[in-house]
Short mmCIF file of C-alpha atoms in Angstrom, two decimals:
data_model
loop_
_atom_site.label_atom_id
_atom_site.label_comp_id
_atom_site.label_asym_id
_atom_site.label_seq_id
_atom_site.Cartn_x
_atom_site.Cartn_y
_atom_site.Cartn_z
CA UNK A 1 -12.70 28.45 10.67
CA UNK A 2 -9.70 26.32 9.72
CA UNK A 3 -6.98 25.72 12.26
CA UNK A 4 -3.80 27.76 11.70
CA UNK A 5 -0.90 26.09 9.95
CA UNK A 6 1.16 26.33 13.14
CA UNK A 7 -1.37 24.26 15.08
CA UNK A 8 -0.53 20.67 16.04
CA UNK A 9 -0.96 18.12 13.25
CA UNK A 10 -4.05 16.57 14.84
CA UNK A 11 -5.77 19.95 15.04
CA UNK A 12 -5.25 20.54 11.31
CA UNK A 13 -6.91 17.26 10.29
CA UNK A 14 -10.61 16.85 9.62
CA UNK A 15 -12.70 14.86 12.10
CA UNK A 16 -12.67 11.78 9.88
CA UNK A 17 -8.91 11.94 9.23
CA UNK A 18 -8.12 12.70 12.87
CA UNK A 19 -9.77 9.47 14.01
CA UNK A 20 -8.93 7.40 10.94
CA UNK A 21 -6.80 5.06 13.05
CA UNK A 22 -9.88 4.38 15.19
CA UNK A 23 -12.06 3.56 12.18
CA UNK A 24 -9.39 1.22 10.84
CA UNK A 25 -8.93 -0.56 14.16
CA UNK A 26 -12.71 -0.93 14.50
CA UNK A 27 -12.87 -2.38 10.97
CA UNK A 28 -10.06 -4.82 11.77
CA UNK A 29 -11.81 -5.90 14.95
CA UNK A 30 -15.13 -6.25 13.11
CA UNK A 31 -13.53 -8.40 10.41
CA UNK A 32 -11.76 -10.61 12.93
CA UNK A 33 -14.94 -10.91 14.96
CA UNK A 34 -17.04 -11.86 11.95
CA UNK A 35 -14.50 -14.40 10.80
CA UNK A 36 -14.41 -15.93 14.25
CA UNK A 37 -18.11 -15.80 15.15
CA UNK A 38 -19.76 -16.64 11.82
CA UNK A 39 -18.93 -20.25 10.91
CA UNK A 40 -17.84 -20.70 7.32
CA UNK A 41 -17.87 -16.97 6.49
CA UNK A 42 -14.23 -16.99 5.44
CA UNK A 43 -14.80 -19.99 3.17
CA UNK A 44 -17.82 -18.34 1.57
CA UNK A 45 -15.94 -15.10 0.92
CA UNK A 46 -12.94 -16.99 -0.43
CA UNK A 47 -15.11 -18.80 -2.98
CA UNK A 48 -16.51 -15.57 -4.44
CA UNK A 49 -13.79 -15.12 -7.02
CA UNK A 50 -13.31 -13.89 -10.56
CA UNK A 51 -10.42 -15.60 -12.39
CA UNK A 52 -8.90 -16.54 -9.05
CA UNK A 53 -9.17 -13.07 -7.48
CA UNK A 54 -11.38 -12.48 -4.45
CA UNK A 55 -14.30 -10.42 -5.75
CA UNK A 56 -15.12 -8.68 -2.42
CA UNK A 57 -11.49 -7.62 -1.94
CA UNK A 58 -11.18 -6.53 -5.55
CA UNK A 59 -14.35 -4.41 -5.32
CA UNK A 60 -13.20 -2.80 -2.08
CA UNK A 61 -9.80 -1.93 -3.51
CA UNK A 62 -11.29 -0.52 -6.71
CA UNK A 63 -13.68 1.72 -4.75
CA UNK A 64 -10.81 2.74 -2.46
CA UNK A 65 -8.34 3.66 -5.20
CA UNK A 66 -10.67 5.32 -7.70
CA UNK A 67 -11.20 8.68 -5.88
CA UNK A 68 -7.48 9.06 -5.21
CA UNK A 69 -6.52 8.34 -8.82
CA UNK A 70 -9.26 10.69 -10.02
CA UNK A 71 -7.45 13.50 -8.13
CA UNK A 72 -4.18 12.98 -10.00
CA UNK A 73 -3.18 15.74 -12.41
CA UNK A 74 -2.20 13.51 -15.32
CA UNK A 75 -0.90 16.50 -17.27
CA UNK A 76 1.88 16.81 -14.67
CA UNK A 77 3.20 13.25 -14.89
CA UNK A 78 5.95 14.30 -17.28
CA UNK A 79 7.66 16.35 -14.58
CA UNK A 80 7.78 13.27 -12.34
CA UNK A 81 9.15 10.85 -14.92
CA UNK A 82 12.09 13.18 -15.49
CA UNK A 83 13.01 13.38 -11.79
CA UNK A 84 15.90 10.94 -11.37
CA UNK A 85 16.28 11.88 -7.69
CA UNK A 86 12.90 10.21 -7.18
CA UNK A 87 12.84 7.39 -9.72
CA UNK A 88 16.30 5.90 -9.14
CA UNK A 89 15.99 5.68 -5.31
CA UNK A 90 12.50 4.22 -5.72
CA UNK A 91 13.69 1.44 -8.01
CA UNK A 92 16.64 0.62 -5.74
CA UNK A 93 14.52 0.63 -2.58
CA UNK A 94 11.69 -1.44 -4.06
CA UNK A 95 13.57 -4.00 -6.11
CA UNK A 96 16.96 -4.32 -4.41
CA UNK A 97 16.85 -3.27 -0.76
CA UNK A 98 13.23 -4.19 0.08
CA UNK A 99 13.33 -7.87 -0.97
CA UNK A 100 16.86 -8.28 0.47
CA UNK A 101 15.82 -6.79 3.82
CA UNK A 102 12.74 -9.03 4.09
CA UNK A 103 14.82 -12.08 3.19
CA UNK A 104 17.32 -11.24 5.95
CA UNK A 105 14.65 -10.53 8.56
CA UNK A 106 12.72 -13.70 7.70
CA UNK A 107 15.80 -15.85 8.29
CA UNK A 108 16.84 -13.93 11.43
CA UNK A 109 13.44 -14.09 13.13
CA UNK A 110 12.04 -17.36 11.72
CA UNK A 111 14.96 -19.77 11.16
CA UNK A 112 12.91 -22.68 12.60
CA UNK A 113 9.62 -21.93 10.79
CA UNK A 114 10.15 -22.50 7.05
CA UNK A 115 6.51 -21.97 6.02
CA UNK A 116 6.18 -18.59 7.73
CA UNK A 117 9.65 -17.61 6.53
CA UNK A 118 8.76 -18.36 2.92
CA UNK A 119 5.49 -16.46 3.25
CA UNK A 120 7.32 -13.38 4.53
CA UNK A 121 9.84 -13.50 1.70
CA UNK A 122 6.95 -13.60 -0.79
CA UNK A 123 5.42 -10.55 0.90
CA UNK A 124 8.75 -8.74 0.51
CA UNK A 125 8.82 -9.50 -3.21
CA UNK A 126 5.32 -8.12 -3.84
CA UNK A 127 5.81 -4.36 -4.07
CA UNK A 128 2.80 -2.20 -3.31
CA UNK A 129 0.60 -0.97 -6.18
CA UNK A 130 -2.74 -0.46 -4.45
CA UNK A 131 -3.29 0.64 -0.86
CA UNK A 132 -0.16 2.81 -0.87
CA UNK A 133 -2.07 5.50 -2.77
CA UNK A 134 -4.32 5.92 0.28
CA UNK A 135 -1.46 6.26 2.79
CA UNK A 136 0.34 8.65 0.47
CA UNK A 137 -2.75 10.81 0.02
CA UNK A 138 -3.49 10.94 3.75
CA UNK A 139 0.10 12.01 4.43
CA UNK A 140 -0.15 14.78 1.79
CA UNK A 141 2.35 13.07 -0.49
CA UNK A 142 2.73 13.89 -4.17
CA UNK A 143 -0.22 12.28 -6.01
CA UNK A 144 1.37 12.50 -9.43
CA UNK A 145 4.60 10.95 -8.15
CA UNK A 146 2.62 8.15 -6.48
CA UNK A 147 0.79 7.41 -9.75
CA UNK A 148 4.10 7.15 -11.61
CA UNK A 149 5.81 5.02 -8.96
CA UNK A 150 2.96 2.51 -8.59
CA UNK A 151 2.77 2.22 -12.38
CA UNK A 152 6.53 1.64 -12.48
CA UNK A 153 6.24 -0.96 -9.71
CA UNK A 154 3.46 -2.70 -11.61
CA UNK A 155 5.62 -3.07 -14.73
CA UNK A 156 8.60 -4.38 -12.75
CA UNK A 157 6.30 -6.67 -10.78
CA UNK A 158 5.03 -8.42 -13.89
CA UNK A 159 8.53 -9.23 -15.12
CA UNK A 160 10.59 -9.41 -11.91
CA UNK A 161 8.40 -11.15 -9.33
CA UNK A 162 8.94 -14.73 -10.55
CA UNK A 163 12.65 -14.14 -11.13
CA UNK A 164 13.16 -12.65 -7.68
CA UNK A 165 11.11 -15.46 -6.13
CA UNK A 166 13.42 -18.01 -7.75
CA UNK A 167 16.49 -16.08 -6.59
CA UNK A 168 15.48 -15.48 -2.95
CA UNK A 169 13.80 -18.85 -2.35
CA UNK A 170 16.12 -21.14 -4.26
CA UNK A 171 19.37 -19.62 -5.56
CA UNK A 172 20.49 -17.38 -2.68
CA UNK A 173 19.63 -19.93 0.06
CA UNK A 174 21.63 -22.50 -1.94
CA UNK A 175 24.65 -20.20 -2.05
CA UNK A 176 24.37 -19.64 1.71
CA UNK A 177 23.81 -23.32 2.52
CA UNK A 178 20.24 -22.70 3.68
CA UNK A 179 16.99 -24.54 2.99
CA UNK A 180 15.64 -23.99 -0.54
CA UNK A 181 12.02 -23.57 -1.68
CA UNK A 182 10.42 -23.60 -5.13
CA UNK A 183 7.90 -20.97 -6.24
CA UNK A 184 5.72 -21.67 -9.26
CA UNK A 185 3.84 -18.58 -10.43
CA UNK A 186 3.29 -17.44 -14.01
CA UNK A 187 3.80 -14.00 -15.50
CA UNK A 188 0.15 -14.11 -16.60
CA UNK A 189 -1.10 -14.49 -13.02
CA UNK A 190 0.95 -11.51 -11.87
CA UNK A 191 -0.13 -9.40 -14.85
CA UNK A 192 -3.76 -10.18 -14.09
CA UNK A 193 -3.34 -8.99 -10.50
CA UNK A 194 -1.70 -5.78 -11.71
CA UNK A 195 -4.46 -5.18 -14.27
CA UNK A 196 -7.25 -5.63 -11.74
CA UNK A 197 -5.78 -3.79 -8.76
CA UNK A 198 -4.10 -0.94 -10.64
CA UNK A 199 -5.14 -0.87 -14.29
CA UNK A 200 -8.90 -0.59 -13.78
CA UNK A 201 -8.93 2.21 -11.16
CA UNK A 202 -6.12 4.05 -12.98
CA UNK A 203 -8.08 4.04 -16.23
CA UNK A 204 -11.27 5.08 -14.41
CA UNK A 205 -9.52 7.95 -12.63
CA UNK A 206 -7.87 9.18 -15.83
CA UNK A 207 -11.14 9.11 -17.81
CA UNK A 208 -13.07 10.81 -15.00
CA UNK A 209 -10.65 13.74 -14.91
CA UNK A 210 -10.35 13.98 -18.69
CA UNK A 211 -14.10 13.87 -19.35
CA UNK A 212 -15.03 15.96 -16.30
CA UNK A 213 -12.65 18.78 -17.12
CA UNK A 214 -13.66 18.69 -20.78
CA UNK A 215 -17.36 18.90 -19.89
CA UNK A 216 -17.36 21.53 -17.12
CA UNK A 217 -13.81 22.75 -16.59
CA UNK A 218 -11.10 22.19 -14.00
CA UNK A 219 -12.53 24.50 -11.35
CA UNK A 220 -15.86 22.65 -11.29
CA UNK A 221 -14.07 19.29 -11.35
CA UNK A 222 -11.83 20.06 -8.39
CA UNK A 223 -14.27 22.05 -6.26
CA UNK A 224 -17.51 20.18 -6.99
CA UNK A 225 -16.91 16.63 -8.22
CA UNK A 226 -13.80 15.60 -6.28
CA UNK A 227 -15.25 16.47 -2.84
CA UNK A 228 -18.29 14.31 -3.66
CA UNK A 229 -16.32 11.20 -4.57
CA UNK A 230 -13.56 11.64 -1.95
CA UNK A 231 -15.41 9.82 0.91
CA UNK A 232 -15.63 6.64 -1.16
CA UNK A 233 -11.88 6.13 -0.71
CA UNK A 234 -12.44 5.71 3.03
CA UNK A 235 -15.53 3.53 2.51
CA UNK A 236 -13.57 1.25 0.18
CA UNK A 237 -10.63 1.08 2.57
CA UNK A 238 -12.74 0.13 5.58
CA UNK A 239 -14.77 -2.40 3.57
CA UNK A 240 -11.59 -4.01 2.26
CA UNK A 241 -10.17 -4.29 5.77
CA UNK A 242 -13.35 -5.90 7.11
CA UNK A 243 -13.44 -8.46 4.29
CA UNK A 244 -9.73 -9.18 4.43
CA UNK A 245 -9.73 -9.90 8.14
CA UNK A 246 -13.01 -11.80 8.00
CA UNK A 247 -11.39 -14.17 5.50
CA UNK A 248 -8.76 -15.24 8.05
CA UNK A 249 -10.38 -14.21 11.33
CA UNK A 250 -10.49 -17.73 12.71
CA UNK A 251 -6.91 -18.56 11.71
CA UNK A 252 -5.54 -15.35 13.20
CA UNK A 253 -7.41 -15.50 16.50
CA UNK A 254 -6.79 -19.23 17.00
CA UNK A 255 -3.01 -18.96 16.42
CA UNK A 256 -2.00 -15.81 18.32
CA UNK A 257 1.58 -16.95 19.06
CA UNK A 258 2.21 -17.65 15.38
CA UNK A 259 0.86 -14.20 14.53
CA UNK A 260 3.28 -12.63 17.00
CA UNK A 261 6.24 -14.54 15.52
CA UNK A 262 5.33 -13.34 12.02
CA UNK A 263 4.56 -9.79 13.20
CA UNK A 264 7.99 -9.07 14.71
CA UNK A 265 10.04 -9.11 11.48
CA UNK A 266 7.24 -7.22 9.72
CA UNK A 267 7.35 -4.44 12.31
CA UNK A 268 11.11 -4.12 11.88
CA UNK A 269 10.75 -4.17 8.10
CA UNK A 270 8.13 -1.41 7.91
CA UNK A 271 10.02 0.79 10.36
CA UNK A 272 13.39 0.43 8.61
CA UNK A 273 12.04 0.78 5.06
CA UNK A 274 9.89 3.81 5.82
CA UNK A 275 12.37 5.71 7.99
CA UNK A 276 15.31 4.88 5.73
CA UNK A 277 13.40 5.92 2.61
CA UNK A 278 12.23 9.17 4.19
CA UNK A 279 15.79 9.98 5.27
CA UNK A 280 17.12 9.10 1.82
CA UNK A 281 14.54 11.36 0.19
CA UNK A 282 15.63 14.28 2.33
CA UNK A 283 19.31 13.48 1.72
CA UNK A 284 18.94 13.58 -2.08
CA UNK A 285 17.03 16.88 -1.90
CA UNK A 286 13.41 15.82 -2.38
CA UNK A 287 10.72 18.06 -0.94
CA UNK A 288 8.27 16.74 1.65
CA UNK A 289 5.54 15.51 -0.75
CA UNK A 290 7.97 13.51 -2.91
CA UNK A 291 10.00 12.19 0.03
CA UNK A 292 6.75 11.02 1.61
CA UNK A 293 5.70 9.30 -1.60
CA UNK A 294 9.10 7.61 -1.84
CA UNK A 295 8.80 6.37 1.76
CA UNK A 296 5.29 4.94 1.50
CA UNK A 297 5.79 3.30 -1.89
CA UNK A 298 8.96 1.64 -0.58
CA UNK A 299 7.49 0.49 2.75
CA UNK A 300 4.15 -0.85 1.47
CA UNK A 301 3.61 -4.30 -0.01
CA UNK A 302 1.12 -5.84 -2.43
CA UNK A 303 -0.54 -8.17 0.07
CA UNK A 304 -3.24 -9.10 -2.46
CA UNK A 305 -0.63 -10.64 -4.77
CA UNK A 306 1.36 -12.21 -1.91
CA UNK A 307 -1.74 -13.91 -0.50
CA UNK A 308 -2.91 -15.08 -3.93
CA UNK A 309 0.50 -16.56 -4.79
CA UNK A 310 0.84 -18.26 -1.39
CA UNK A 311 -2.62 -19.82 -1.62
CA UNK A 312 -2.15 -20.94 -5.22
CA UNK A 313 1.28 -22.45 -4.54
CA UNK A 314 1.02 -23.81 -0.99
CA UNK A 315 -2.71 -23.94 -0.19
CA UNK A 316 -5.21 -21.77 1.68
CA UNK A 317 -4.43 -23.31 5.08
CA UNK A 318 -0.65 -23.19 4.70
CA UNK A 319 1.73 -21.27 6.90
CA UNK A 320 2.79 -19.28 3.86
CA UNK A 321 -0.79 -18.08 3.34
CA UNK A 322 -1.11 -17.18 7.03
CA UNK A 323 2.08 -15.11 6.80
CA UNK A 324 0.58 -13.28 3.82
CA UNK A 325 -2.59 -12.52 5.76
CA UNK A 326 -0.66 -11.30 8.82
CA UNK A 327 1.08 -8.84 6.47
CA UNK A 328 -1.86 -6.41 6.25
CA UNK A 329 -2.77 -7.14 9.87
CA UNK A 330 0.51 -5.42 10.76
CA UNK A 331 0.89 -3.13 7.77
CA UNK A 332 -2.46 -1.34 8.08
CA UNK A 333 -2.08 0.01 11.65
CA UNK A 334 1.67 0.60 11.29
CA UNK A 335 1.39 2.61 8.07
CA UNK A 336 -1.59 4.63 9.30
CA UNK A 337 0.57 5.44 12.32
CA UNK A 338 3.37 6.47 9.98
CA UNK A 339 0.93 8.82 8.24
CA UNK A 340 0.81 10.83 11.47
CA UNK A 341 4.59 10.56 11.87
CA UNK A 342 5.02 11.88 8.33
CA UNK A 343 2.67 14.81 8.90
CA UNK A 344 4.59 15.72 12.05
CA UNK A 345 7.90 15.44 10.15
CA UNK A 346 6.94 18.15 7.66
CA UNK A 347 8.69 20.75 9.79
CA UNK A 348 12.05 19.16 8.91
CA UNK A 349 11.55 19.87 5.21
CA UNK A 350 11.68 23.26 3.47
CA UNK A 351 8.25 24.77 2.84
CA UNK A 352 7.55 24.28 -0.91
CA UNK A 353 4.80 26.90 -0.86
CA UNK A 354 1.01 27.15 -0.60
CA UNK A 355 0.38 24.05 -2.74
CA UNK A 356 1.55 21.84 0.12
CA UNK A 357 -1.10 23.14 2.49
CA UNK A 358 -3.11 20.62 4.39
CA UNK A 359 -6.48 19.71 2.88
CA UNK A 360 -8.13 20.90 6.09
CA UNK A 361 -6.65 24.38 5.66
CA UNK A 362 -7.92 25.04 2.14
CA UNK A 363 -10.57 23.27 0.04
CA UNK A 364 -9.69 19.71 -0.98
CA UNK A 365 -9.42 20.26 -4.74
CA UNK A 366 -7.32 23.42 -5.03
CA UNK A 367 -5.17 22.53 -2.02
CA UNK A 368 -3.00 20.08 -3.93
CA UNK A 369 -3.04 21.25 -7.55
#
């Protein structure tokens, strides 16, 4: 029997979701251990690429995102695109406040470490279009809103990333009398990252729902097919984490003090962006699912793009690349922790009705449609 809605958050989660933080920490430890104990493993994984993109990471992310994007009700996207209370704050948070906050924190915490500082600024410019869909789904955010916001971020990322990189690494530091850095990255490289990490799973999820509902109907699709593919999101997430940390396991474990220096501004950034976005969502009248989606899409970063740009521009062993790798080292446990904070914060939002019920209270498919 399902736990009552008034039960503590942990009691309403499934066994897998309840201990998700444990599985993630174990995966991080396994990746770090493999990278440290198996000589040359990181180099081997780094060489397995397709057009400059790590194939193991790409496969893990595609497997991770596909089940979540297959759950999206694409026929409801129109109601999201017309919601200015959601879209305008999202654009401001992602493309004005987020990069500016990371720039400020990088200079406050790392004034004497230019390589790490530059790496952090690049992380702040790369807005999340991939793993955020997992955090949003676990926190019972609005799937349709998440699909729209990550698509919007992807479009802005293609055209704004290079421009913002030039502004925050060269122009603004020059105005402030600070050290300047050049960033050489093409629009084509960014578009390729967006296509791989968002375009492919988005197209697969859309076609799965369209063809599945056409063949056997929506009830079968949401009560039979979705529960079967849902576990692959977790498998893809854990695989991605293992590979990601195995790639830089030796660098991270051999430079613990550097990791701590980089981690501090990241911790402040995630906390401020998430809490501020959640509070803003409530202030402008968003319900819990949409406020949660706003918070996670604003707080997350596209570490895949940040790492790829840092390696391509400064080299795989550079401090900039290490800062990019430390990003998910901090982001993964912090944002999974914020999933639990978000679930506990639901009581501060008006109850939108039965559709917001936890997936552990009613079956997975109908619970969120």
